[in-house]
Coordinates of C-alpha atoms in Angstrom, one line a residue:
X1 CA 0.0 0.0 0.0
X2 CA 1.5 3.3 -1.0
X3 CA 1.5 5.9 1.7
X4 CA 2.3 9.6 1.1
X5 CA 3.1 12.0 3.8
X6 CA 2.2 15.3 2.1
X7 CA 3.3 17.7 4.8
X8 CA 5.0 17.6 8.2
X9 CA 4.8 20.4 10.7
X10 CA 6.0 20.5 14.3
X11 CA 3.4 22.1 16.6
X12 CA 4.0 23.2 20.2
X13 CA 1.5 21.5 22.5
X14 CA 1.5 23.1 26.0
X15 CA 1.3 19.9 28.0
X16 CA 3.6 17.7 25.9
X17 CA 6.2 19.8 24.1
X18 CA 6.4 19.1 20.3
X19 CA 3.7 17.3 18.5
X20 CA 4.0 16.4 14.8
X21 CA 1.2 17.5 12.4
X22 CA 1.0 15.6 9.2
X23 CA -1.2 15.2 6.2
X24 CA -1.4 11.5 5.6
X25 CA -2.7 9.9 2.4
X26 CA -3.8 6.3 2.5
X27 CA -5.2 5.1 -0.8
X28 CA -7.5 2.6 0.8
X29 CA -9.1 5.2 3.0
X30 CA -9.6 8.4 1.0
X31 CA -8.4 10.5 -1.9
X32 CA -8.2 13.4 0.5
X33 CA -5.4 13.8 3.1
X34 CA -6.0 12.7 6.7
X35 CA -5.0 15.6 9.0
X36 CA -3.2 14.2 12.0
X37 CA -1.3 15.2 15.2
X38 CA 1.0 12.6 16.7
X39 CA 3.2 12.6 19.7
X40 CA 5.5 9.9 21.2
X41 CA 3.8 10.3 24.6
X42 CA 0.3 9.6 23.3
X43 CA -1.8 7.0 25.1
X44 CA -4.5 6.5 22.5
X45 CA -5.6 7.1 18.9
X46 CA -8.5 9.6 18.6
X47 CA -10.4 9.4 15.2
X48 CA -12.6 12.4 14.8
X49 CA -15.7 12.1 12.5
X50 CA -17.6 15.3 12.0
X51 CA -21.3 15.6 11.1
X52 CA -23.2 17.3 8.3
X53 CA -22.0 16.3 4.8
X54 CA -18.7 15.2 6.3
X55 CA -15.2 16.5 5.7
X56 CA -14.9 17.1 2.0
X57 CA -12.0 19.5 1.6
X58 CA -8.2 18.9 1.4
X59 CA -7.4 21.5 4.0
X60 CA -9.3 19.8 6.8
X61 CA -11.3 23.0 7.5
X62 CA -14.5 23.0 9.5
X63 CA -16.2 25.0 12.3
X64 CA -17.0 21.8 14.0
X65 CA -15.5 21.7 17.5
X66 CA -13.8 18.3 16.8
X67 CA -11.7 20.3 14.4
X68 CA -11.4 23.7 16.1
X69 CA -10.3 22.0 19.3
X70 CA -7.9 19.6 17.8
X71 CA -4.9 21.0 19.7
X72 CA -6.9 20.7 22.9
X73 CA -7.4 17.0 22.3
X74 CA -3.8 16.5 21.3
X75 CA -2.6 18.2 24.5
X76 CA -4.1 15.4 26.5
X77 CA -1.7 12.7 25.4
X78 CA -3.5 11.4 22.3
X79 CA -2.9 11.0 18.6
X80 CA -5.5 12.8 16.6
X81 CA -6.8 11.8 13.1
X82 CA -9.5 13.6 11.2
X83 CA -11.5 11.2 9.1
X84 CA -12.4 12.6 5.6
X85 CA -14.9 11.7 3.0
X86 CA -13.7 9.6 0.1
X87 CA -13.5 12.7 -2.2
X88 CA -14.4 16.4 -2.4
X89 CA -17.6 15.5 -4.3
X90 CA -18.8 12.8 -1.9
X91 CA -21.5 13.8 0.7
X92 CA -21.7 11.7 3.8
X93 CA -25.4 10.9 4.0
X94 CA -26.9 8.9 6.9
X95 CA -27.1 5.9 4.6
X96 CA -23.5 6.1 3.6
X97 CA -22.3 6.6 7.2
X98 CA -24.1 3.3 8.2
X99 CA -22.9 1.3 5.2
X100 CA -20.3 -1.5 5.0
X101 CA -18.5 0.7 2.5
X102 CA -17.9 3.4 5.0
X103 CA -17.0 0.9 7.7
X104 CA -14.4 -0.7 5.5
X105 CA -12.7 2.6 5.0
X106 CA -12.5 3.2 8.8
X107 CA -11.2 -0.4 9.1
X108 CA -8.5 0.4 6.5
X109 CA -7.5 3.5 8.5
X110 CA -7.1 1.3 11.6
X111 CA -4.9 -1.1 9.7
X112 CA -2.7 1.8 8.6
X113 CA -2.5 3.3 12.1
X114 CA -1.5 -0.1 13.4
X115 CA 1.7 0.2 11.3
X116 CA 2.4 3.5 13.1
X117 CA 1.6 2.5 16.7
X118 CA -0.1 -0.1 18.8
X119 CA -2.3 2.3 20.8
X120 CA -6.0 1.6 21.5
X121 CA -8.5 3.4 19.2
X122 CA -11.5 5.5 20.0
X123 CA -14.0 6.7 17.4
X124 CA -15.3 10.2 18.2
X125 CA -18.4 11.0 16.2
X126 CA -20.2 14.3 16.3
X127 CA -23.9 14.5 15.3
X128 CA -24.2 12.4 12.1
X129 CA -20.7 11.2 12.9
X130 CA -22.3 9.2 15.7
X131 CA -23.8 7.1 13.0
X132 CA -20.3 6.2 11.7
X133 CA -19.0 5.5 15.2
X134 CA -21.9 3.4 16.4
X135 CA -22.3 1.4 13.2
X136 CA -18.6 0.6 13.1
X137 CA -18.7 -0.4 16.8
X138 CA -21.6 -2.8 16.2
X139 CA -19.8 -4.4 13.2
X140 CA -16.2 -4.4 14.5
X141 CA -16.3 -4.1 18.3
X142 CA -13.1 -6.1 18.6
X143 CA -11.2 -3.5 16.6
X144 CA -11.6 -0.5 18.9
X145 CA -11.5 0.4 22.6
X146 CA -14.5 2.7 22.6
X147 CA -16.7 5.4 21.1
X148 CA -17.7 8.9 21.9
X149 CA -21.2 9.9 20.8
X150 CA -21.1 13.8 20.8
X151 CA -24.4 15.4 20.1
X152 CA -25.5 12.1 18.6
X153 CA -28.6 11.2 16.6
X154 CA -31.4 9.8 18.7
X155 CA -35.1 9.0 18.5
X156 CA -36.7 11.4 16.0
X157 CA -39.4 11.7 13.3
X158 CA -37.2 13.0 10.5
X159 CA -37.7 11.2 7.2
X160 CA -34.0 11.1 6.5
X161 CA -32.7 10.4 10.0
X162 CA -35.3 8.3 11.9
X163 CA -33.8 5.0 10.7
X164 CA -30.3 6.0 11.9
X165 CA -30.9 6.9 15.5
X166 CA -28.6 5.3 18.1
X167 CA -31.7 3.4 19.3
X168 CA -32.1 1.9 15.9
X169 CA -28.3 1.2 15.2
X170 CA -27.2 0.2 18.7
X171 CA -30.4 -0.9 20.4
X172 CA -29.6 -1.4 24.1
X173 CA -26.3 -3.3 24.0
X174 CA -22.9 -2.5 22.6
X175 CA -19.5 -4.2 23.1
X176 CA -17.3 -1.2 23.5
X177 CA -16.8 1.5 26.2
X178 CA -19.1 4.4 25.4
X179 CA -19.3 8.1 26.3
X180 CA -22.5 10.0 25.5
X181 CA -21.7 13.7 25.4
X182 CA -24.6 16.1 24.9
X183 CA -25.8 19.6 25.6
X184 CA -28.9 19.8 27.8
X185 CA -30.3 22.5 25.6
X186 CA -29.6 20.9 22.2
X187 CA -32.5 22.1 19.9
X188 CA -31.6 20.1 16.8
X189 CA -34.7 18.0 16.0
X190 CA -32.7 14.8 15.6
X191 CA -30.5 15.2 18.6
X192 CA -32.8 16.1 21.5
X193 CA -31.2 15.6 25.0
X194 CA -34.1 13.8 26.5
X195 CA -33.7 11.0 24.0
X196 CA -29.9 10.9 24.5
X197 CA -30.5 10.5 28.2
X198 CA -33.1 7.7 27.6
X199 CA -30.6 5.9 25.3
X200 CA -27.9 6.2 27.9
X201 CA -30.1 4.9 30.7
X202 CA -31.1 1.8 28.6
X203 CA -27.7 1.1 27.3
X204 CA -25.6 -2.0 28.4
X205 CA -21.9 -1.5 27.7
X206 CA -18.7 -2.6 29.3
X207 CA -18.3 1.0 30.5
X208 CA -20.6 3.9 29.9
X209 CA -20.8 7.5 31.0
X210 CA -22.9 10.6 30.3
X211 CA -21.5 14.1 30.0
X212 CA -24.3 16.6 30.1
X213 CA -23.2 20.1 29.2
X214 CA -24.9 23.5 29.9
X215 CA -24.1 27.1 29.1
X216 CA -22.9 28.8 26.0
X217 CA -24.5 31.4 23.7
X218 CA -25.9 30.1 20.4
X219 CA -25.7 32.2 17.3
X220 CA -26.3 29.9 14.3
X221 CA -28.4 27.1 13.0
X222 CA -30.0 24.8 15.6
X223 CA -28.3 21.8 14.0
X224 CA -25.0 23.5 13.2
X225 CA -21.7 24.0 15.0
X226 CA -22.6 27.5 16.2
X227 CA -25.4 26.6 18.6
X228 CA -25.9 24.5 21.7
X229 CA -25.7 21.5 19.4
X230 CA -22.0 22.3 18.7
X231 CA -21.2 23.5 22.2
X232 CA -20.8 27.1 21.0
X233 CA -18.7 29.2 23.5
X234 CA -18.0 26.1 25.6
X235 CA -16.1 24.2 22.9
X236 CA -12.9 24.1 25.0
X237 CA -14.8 22.8 28.1
X238 CA -16.4 20.1 26.0
X239 CA -13.1 19.1 24.5
X240 CA -11.4 19.0 27.9
X241 CA -14.1 16.9 29.5
X242 CA -14.2 14.4 26.7
X243 CA -10.4 14.2 26.7
X244 CA -10.3 13.6 30.5
X245 CA -12.8 10.7 30.1
X246 CA -10.7 9.2 27.3
X247 CA -7.5 9.2 29.4
X248 CA -9.4 7.8 32.4
X249 CA -10.9 5.1 30.3
X250 CA -7.7 4.0 28.5
X251 CA -6.0 3.6 31.9
X252 CA -8.8 1.3 33.3

């Protein structure tokens, strides 16, 4: 398998010293580069999967907090990898995110990362990205340590999303450690907090925890990154709390 490292940049991370930022290209994963931060002191691999139409630009740009807070995540002793769409023209629909095709690409990324390190892997899915994380965990629970469902998709009546709620994909049992992170005031119609809480209460997992956030000042779309849904104005707090859970979980 041909691997191209398109760019390498050293980035100063406050807690760790120097972290290496790279644009990785794995042909079996995507035609787009995988933006990554790696450090020799890392304890786990963090794979970020954003929502909406997915990441479909070469520069790895997004207002999603999983992207804007990448140096926060990296400062907590973890390698960071931003999962892209297959190409700039591909849109990550609910159906695609739950497909074997998408899961195979994540699996190929895990195989490539295994060549770089032997650290446990966590899939961190935001909004529609929770569909990727949960679907993969149900198919390949033995390949990862855990998942984070951040502002995940839960019980709803949306024509496009109702079949892809965590209740439909996961049911009440999953074989990996699971963190449910959600804003109490999330107003997006497919990610209501009350259904996230109900899912969490019913879930049977090796380890589970609920992080319920409050605060922030919304300014954008109810289902966008600039609202309670995307932890607007508390992005750093959300990133820190998620990171703290990941480090605690990996040391269990």
